[in-house]
Amino acid sequence: MTERPLRWLFFYDCIYPESLGGVEHRNYELARELGRIGHEVVLSGWADGPGAPHPNVRVEPVARASRRYLARGRRSGVEALTLASQVRRIALEGIDIVEAANIPYLHLPLLAGRCRRRRIPLLVTWHEHWGRYWREHRPPGPFSPGMWRFYALCEHWSARFGTQAVAVSRLTADRVSRVRDESVDVIPNGIPFERIRTLAAESDANAPPLVYAGRLIPEKRIDLLLDATARLAATETGRRLVAGGGALLRIIGGGPAEEDLRGHIERENLSGVVDFAGRLPENEDVWRAIAGAQVAVQPSAREGFGLFPLEAMAAGVPVVHCRSPNSAVSELVRDRREGWAVDPDAGELAALLERLLEAPAELAAASSSAVERAAGYDWRQVADKVIETGTELVRRERA
């Protein structure tokens, strides 16, 4: 705990619950915990209007997010520049420390300049660092053969801004550390552990045995999960489970890939084995739905942290995830302890899921380990690390 509560400002383009991404969810929950302890928190960014979602927490918009942006869920360069231009509108009077996510980069030099002039520490939290992965995310095209290099350069350049950088995973911390040429600490994302445990007791005992929850974007490789589910449905285990209870897999979430995924399900005649739940109204609904499954599956090619796997672990659901050099899920889910890692191959994924669904003792052991590990990521513990880091930055600035 600090000598006195600090006045924090979290700056990000979108604010929960108007937008449901991982960073805005983190800011919202972390602000709730800081406010509960007695700190004052301002959530600044794009929102329809001011508000006070929690005690000691208020929302102060710099502008409204376009409905088109929220529906598309993917930034353009224009939107990154727009956010950067709005840095000047942030009210910094009385603020002790500013925290900002690295994304979408272009706001960082202007924000760092404003904070430096006012002698306010700027803590930059890095959720991902892509490097050459930009080539896959922004593949060369006939009109922009080298645009991925521009985005990678923006990322590399922006990593140098901020009084201090932290990262939500060791994967990202090591990448940012090489750019900044200094040690970068890990402050992970968190979960409301006790709330999830309570809601897990209310889960549907007749839920499908497999679950995925999260954004529906190509990088999540949900098409791979659908192909694996189709193979599983053709096995003796799959046929038995379908005959006894219906669907094998529940997909929770929304996003720009939703229409394509629904088309995939229809083309492959998977409507009888895949329950496409879509976006659920509240986080609590998601946690109840996750808790009803036997196995959570995260096939993603890119995960800066892995919030869905961690929420599943807290609910007592072990996790199967696909290996990837750009995924930090393996830092949370240790192979053959809280879950299992598998290569991103539909056949291998289906075979592993089939084996696990016939191994209740193995699932039960992994479930116990998962709950125990998830308890260490409660927001109260994460907030302690954030407060310790912020307090030290403020102390150094005032020394």
XYZ file of C-alpha atoms in Angstrom:
399
model
C 0.000 0.000 0.000
C 1.193 3.567 -0.680
C 1.706 6.405 1.805
C -1.337 8.045 0.277
C -3.665 7.003 -2.550
C -2.516 7.998 -6.019
C -4.525 9.651 -8.758
C -4.235 7.480 -11.861
C -5.214 8.149 -15.454
C -5.585 5.188 -17.833
C -5.549 6.267 -21.476
C -6.729 3.937 -24.236
C -8.890 4.403 -27.279
C -11.797 2.172 -26.190
C -13.482 1.789 -22.825
C -15.388 -1.210 -21.497
C -18.282 -2.069 -21.830
C -18.758 -0.088 -25.056
C -15.883 -2.166 -26.430
C -15.022 -5.668 -25.207
C -11.341 -6.155 -26.022
C -8.724 -7.411 -23.605
C -7.049 -4.061 -22.851
C -10.263 -2.212 -22.046
C -11.426 -5.151 -19.914
C -8.117 -5.013 -18.023
C -8.363 -1.253 -17.484
C -11.936 -1.552 -16.222
C -11.224 -4.350 -13.736
C -7.926 -2.883 -12.561
C -9.593 0.504 -12.048
C -12.295 -1.211 -9.996
C -9.674 -2.767 -7.713
C -7.618 0.424 -7.366
C -10.770 2.349 -6.536
C -11.790 -0.230 -3.951
C -8.452 0.249 -2.188
C -8.896 4.033 -2.161
C -7.003 5.264 -5.233
C -8.684 7.634 -7.698
C -8.797 6.474 -11.328
C -9.770 8.246 -14.532
C -10.520 6.141 -17.621
C -9.809 8.416 -20.563
C -10.433 7.554 -24.197
C -13.323 7.087 -26.611
C -16.720 6.805 -24.931
C -20.250 8.093 -25.425
C -20.124 10.229 -22.301
C -18.741 10.648 -18.789
C -19.605 8.135 -16.113
C -18.704 6.649 -12.755
C -18.681 2.840 -13.128
C -17.126 2.131 -9.706
C -16.401 4.002 -6.467
C -13.429 6.365 -6.994
C -13.485 5.616 -10.757
C -14.770 7.974 -13.425
C -14.849 7.993 -17.221
C -13.694 11.155 -18.990
C -14.014 10.830 -22.788
C -11.777 12.691 -25.188
C -14.147 11.804 -28.052
C -16.754 9.285 -29.142
C -15.761 6.057 -30.860
C -17.343 5.595 -34.248
C -19.914 2.814 -34.410
C -18.126 1.552 -37.508
C -14.871 1.164 -35.610
C -16.497 -0.705 -32.735
C -18.288 -3.033 -35.149
C -15.195 -3.718 -37.261
C -12.911 -4.168 -34.270
C -9.727 -3.393 -36.182
C -7.896 -0.089 -36.206
C -6.744 1.717 -39.275
C -3.832 4.134 -39.505
C -6.346 6.977 -39.625
C -7.829 5.943 -36.280
C -4.373 5.670 -34.706
C -3.568 9.181 -35.905
C -6.949 10.429 -34.662
C -6.276 9.068 -31.187
C -2.812 10.656 -31.177
C -4.337 14.024 -32.095
C -6.665 13.773 -29.096
C -3.868 13.378 -26.550
C -3.935 17.156 -26.129
C -7.520 16.898 -24.817
C -6.640 14.685 -21.847
C -7.144 16.532 -18.569
C -3.931 15.955 -16.580
C -4.551 18.414 -13.763
C -4.117 16.688 -10.404
C -2.982 13.383 -11.940
C -0.053 11.609 -10.242
C 0.659 8.942 -12.860
C -0.517 8.042 -16.372
C -0.795 4.477 -17.649
C -1.246 3.693 -21.337
C -1.221 0.577 -23.476
C 1.330 0.376 -26.269
C -1.458 -0.052 -28.821
C -1.937 1.806 -31.226
C 1.570 3.275 -30.856
C 1.260 6.755 -32.377
C -0.195 8.295 -29.211
C 2.885 7.433 -27.149
C 5.350 10.168 -28.243
C 2.756 12.924 -27.759
C 1.589 11.519 -24.442
C 5.179 11.132 -23.260
C 5.849 14.745 -24.166
C 2.842 16.057 -22.244
C 3.708 13.941 -19.198
C 7.356 14.991 -19.288
C 6.466 18.693 -19.339
C 4.201 18.209 -16.306
C 6.611 15.845 -14.554
C 4.043 13.050 -14.491
C 5.436 9.521 -14.852
C 4.157 7.575 -17.868
C 3.871 3.815 -17.404
C 3.457 1.995 -20.732
C 1.992 -1.500 -20.567
C 2.940 -3.656 -23.540
C 0.336 -6.277 -24.379
C 2.095 -7.584 -27.478
C 5.189 -6.896 -29.545
C 4.940 -8.313 -33.055
C 8.221 -7.525 -34.813
C 8.354 -9.555 -38.026
C 4.898 -10.949 -37.360
C 3.666 -7.734 -38.957
C 4.498 -9.396 -42.303
C 1.807 -12.015 -41.634
C -0.671 -9.525 -40.204
C -0.172 -7.034 -43.045
C 0.908 -9.298 -45.935
C 2.527 -7.654 -48.973
C 0.054 -6.522 -51.618
C 0.302 -5.023 -55.111
C -0.081 -1.470 -53.805
C 1.809 -1.804 -50.531
C 4.509 -4.485 -50.814
C 6.437 -3.198 -47.809
C 3.781 -1.668 -45.553
C 4.413 -4.276 -42.857
C 7.893 -2.773 -42.443
C 6.339 0.625 -41.744
C 4.120 -0.815 -39.012
C 7.033 -2.739 -37.534
C 9.102 0.454 -37.525
C 6.320 2.362 -35.711
C 6.200 -0.363 -33.089
C 9.989 -0.413 -32.681
C 10.214 3.378 -32.450
C 7.370 3.706 -29.944
C 8.911 1.136 -27.587
C 11.395 3.802 -26.464
C 8.746 6.119 -25.024
C 7.495 6.151 -21.447
C 9.133 6.584 -18.067
C 8.945 2.828 -17.641
C 7.669 -0.077 -19.699
C 6.087 -3.237 -18.329
C 4.569 -6.183 -20.176
C 1.764 -8.633 -19.468
C 3.882 -11.665 -20.413
C 7.516 -12.710 -20.392
C 7.310 -13.240 -24.168
C 6.487 -9.577 -24.736
C 8.752 -8.318 -21.932
C 11.801 -9.948 -23.523
C 10.989 -8.470 -26.935
C 10.484 -4.946 -25.571
C 13.561 -5.257 -23.375
C 15.747 -5.791 -26.428
C 14.442 -2.580 -27.995
C 14.673 -0.441 -24.868
C 17.995 -2.016 -23.844
C 16.801 -2.351 -20.269
C 15.003 -4.858 -18.094
C 11.219 -4.914 -18.497
C 9.125 -6.293 -15.643
C 6.063 -8.479 -16.093
C 2.762 -7.329 -14.591
C 0.201 -9.816 -15.899
C -3.445 -9.319 -16.583
C -5.776 -10.597 -13.898
C -9.151 -12.089 -13.139
C -11.772 -11.682 -10.400
C -10.938 -15.142 -9.095
C -13.559 -15.435 -6.357
C -16.352 -14.123 -8.606
C -15.518 -16.717 -11.248
C -15.342 -19.504 -8.645
C -18.772 -18.531 -7.326
C -20.312 -18.449 -10.797
C -18.682 -21.761 -11.714
C -21.005 -23.430 -9.215
C -23.953 -22.187 -11.316
C -22.732 -23.765 -14.562
C -24.885 -25.830 -16.906
C -24.220 -29.534 -16.316
C -25.531 -30.275 -19.835
C -23.192 -27.856 -21.617
C -21.080 -29.083 -24.556
C -17.796 -30.652 -23.393
C -15.615 -28.207 -25.366
C -15.680 -24.415 -25.238
C -14.004 -21.463 -26.944
C -14.593 -17.862 -25.836
C -13.073 -14.703 -27.282
C -12.833 -12.409 -30.268
C -13.756 -13.926 -33.607
C -10.819 -12.876 -35.754
C -8.666 -14.917 -38.164
C -5.660 -15.018 -35.808
C -7.687 -17.082 -33.328
C -7.720 -19.984 -35.844
C -11.275 -20.977 -34.938
C -11.568 -22.565 -38.384
C -8.879 -25.011 -37.220
C -10.963 -25.769 -34.134
C -14.037 -26.360 -36.312
C -12.093 -28.800 -38.509
C -10.864 -30.654 -35.408
C -14.413 -30.766 -34.043
C -15.661 -32.275 -37.310
C -13.028 -35.011 -37.020
C -13.902 -35.586 -33.388
C -17.593 -35.905 -34.278
C -16.724 -38.767 -36.654
C -15.058 -40.825 -33.899
C -16.797 -43.302 -31.642
C -16.320 -40.917 -28.701
C -17.768 -38.011 -30.651
C -20.788 -39.959 -31.890
C -21.532 -41.150 -28.374
C -21.341 -37.632 -26.917
C -23.503 -36.142 -29.672
C -26.088 -38.885 -29.228
C -26.149 -38.309 -25.485
C -26.141 -34.540 -25.262
C -26.049 -32.747 -28.596
C -23.244 -30.304 -29.404
C -19.548 -31.021 -28.844
C -18.330 -27.419 -28.973
C -19.716 -24.077 -27.820
C -18.291 -20.909 -29.400
C -18.787 -17.705 -27.405
C -17.969 -14.281 -28.790
C -18.365 -11.921 -31.709
C -16.131 -10.217 -34.208
C -15.388 -9.604 -37.870
C -14.871 -13.324 -38.646
C -18.311 -14.340 -37.339
C -20.028 -14.478 -40.724
C -17.246 -16.601 -42.236
C -17.308 -18.999 -39.290
C -21.066 -19.415 -39.479
C -20.668 -20.169 -43.186
C -17.966 -22.725 -42.372
C -20.315 -24.457 -39.925
C -23.078 -24.559 -42.506
C -20.876 -25.847 -45.346
C -19.443 -28.638 -43.207
C -22.845 -29.609 -41.744
C -21.620 -28.888 -38.204
C -24.728 -27.164 -36.882
C -25.602 -30.277 -34.889
C -22.214 -30.455 -33.163
C -21.330 -26.754 -32.759
C -23.367 -24.420 -30.548
C -22.651 -20.893 -31.809
C -23.660 -18.848 -28.776
C -22.386 -15.520 -30.105
C -21.682 -12.599 -27.828
C -23.151 -13.026 -24.348
C -24.495 -9.950 -22.494
C -22.204 -9.962 -19.436
C -18.865 -11.365 -18.310
C -20.744 -13.376 -15.697
C -22.679 -15.147 -18.461
C -19.414 -16.053 -20.170
C -17.878 -17.450 -16.989
C -20.945 -19.611 -16.292
C -20.848 -20.945 -19.841
C -17.129 -21.704 -19.706
C -17.484 -23.492 -16.379
C -19.922 -26.022 -17.842
C -17.312 -27.454 -20.225
C -14.806 -30.217 -19.616
C -12.058 -28.684 -21.778
C -11.386 -25.124 -22.951
C -9.690 -24.891 -26.349
C -7.533 -21.957 -27.465
C -6.159 -22.584 -30.992
C -4.914 -19.001 -31.445
C -1.774 -18.178 -33.408
C -1.263 -14.927 -31.491
C -1.918 -14.281 -27.808
C -0.181 -11.548 -25.862
C -1.493 -13.028 -22.630
C -4.416 -15.482 -22.715
C -7.359 -14.143 -20.726
C -9.837 -16.804 -21.843
C -7.521 -19.675 -20.813
C -6.973 -18.029 -17.427
C -10.718 -17.531 -16.869
C -11.280 -21.183 -17.799
C -8.610 -22.272 -15.313
C -10.293 -20.272 -12.545
C -13.557 -22.030 -13.380
C -11.802 -25.377 -13.019
C -11.675 -26.135 -16.745
C -8.286 -27.336 -18.052
C -7.021 -25.838 -21.309
C -5.819 -27.262 -24.607
C -3.911 -24.715 -26.671
C -1.999 -24.728 -29.949
C 1.707 -24.003 -29.982
C 2.845 -20.771 -31.602
C 5.975 -18.594 -31.331
C 3.663 -15.584 -30.958
C 1.529 -16.944 -28.134
C 2.142 -16.475 -24.405
C -0.520 -19.007 -23.356
C 2.187 -21.527 -22.457
C 3.296 -19.167 -19.656
C -0.112 -19.631 -18.029
C -0.962 -23.190 -19.038
C 1.912 -25.522 -18.301
C 1.896 -28.596 -20.506
C 0.413 -31.659 -18.779
C -0.276 -29.675 -15.617
C -3.080 -27.142 -16.121
C -3.632 -28.300 -19.687
C -1.957 -29.555 -22.822
C -0.117 -28.045 -25.796
C -0.561 -29.422 -29.297
C 0.686 -28.478 -32.756
C -1.795 -26.448 -34.860
C -3.008 -29.440 -36.827
C -6.689 -30.442 -36.962
C -5.925 -34.147 -36.802
C -3.595 -33.866 -33.814
C -5.976 -31.530 -32.004
C -8.925 -33.892 -32.583
C -6.925 -36.897 -31.399
C -5.887 -35.127 -28.186
C -9.425 -33.968 -27.451
C -10.787 -37.462 -28.065
C -8.262 -38.956 -25.640
C -8.965 -36.371 -22.943
C -12.727 -36.773 -23.136
C -12.192 -40.444 -22.312
C -9.840 -39.671 -19.397
C -11.907 -38.167 -16.537
C -9.209 -38.768 -13.904
C -6.623 -36.882 -15.988
C -9.065 -34.008 -16.524
C -9.873 -33.879 -12.803
C -6.188 -33.637 -11.854
C -5.620 -30.863 -14.399
C -8.727 -29.057 -13.128
C -7.353 -28.930 -9.574
C -3.992 -27.636 -10.811
C -5.719 -25.046 -12.977
C -7.718 -23.577 -10.092
C -4.652 -23.429 -7.872
C -2.595 -21.626 -10.510
C -5.379 -19.199 -11.471
C -5.696 -18.075 -7.844
C -2.327 -16.324 -8.210
C -3.730 -13.989 -10.880
C -6.524 -12.409 -8.863
C -6.904 -8.685 -9.514
C -5.955 -7.894 -5.920
C -2.520 -9.400 -6.418
C -2.092 -7.757 -9.813
C -3.143 -4.389 -8.361
C -0.487 -4.720 -5.649
C 2.184 -5.007 -8.354
C 0.766 -2.053 -10.289
C 0.640 0.101 -7.151
C 4.195 -0.826 -6.179
C 5.475 0.102 -9.639
C 3.479 3.329 -9.827
C 4.424 4.440 -6.331
C 8.115 4.013 -7.084
C 7.794 6.007 -10.328
C 6.027 8.860 -8.535
C 8.606 8.813 -5.723
C 11.490 9.016 -8.202
C 9.832 11.845 -10.133
C 9.358 13.894 -6.953
C 12.764 13.182 -5.473
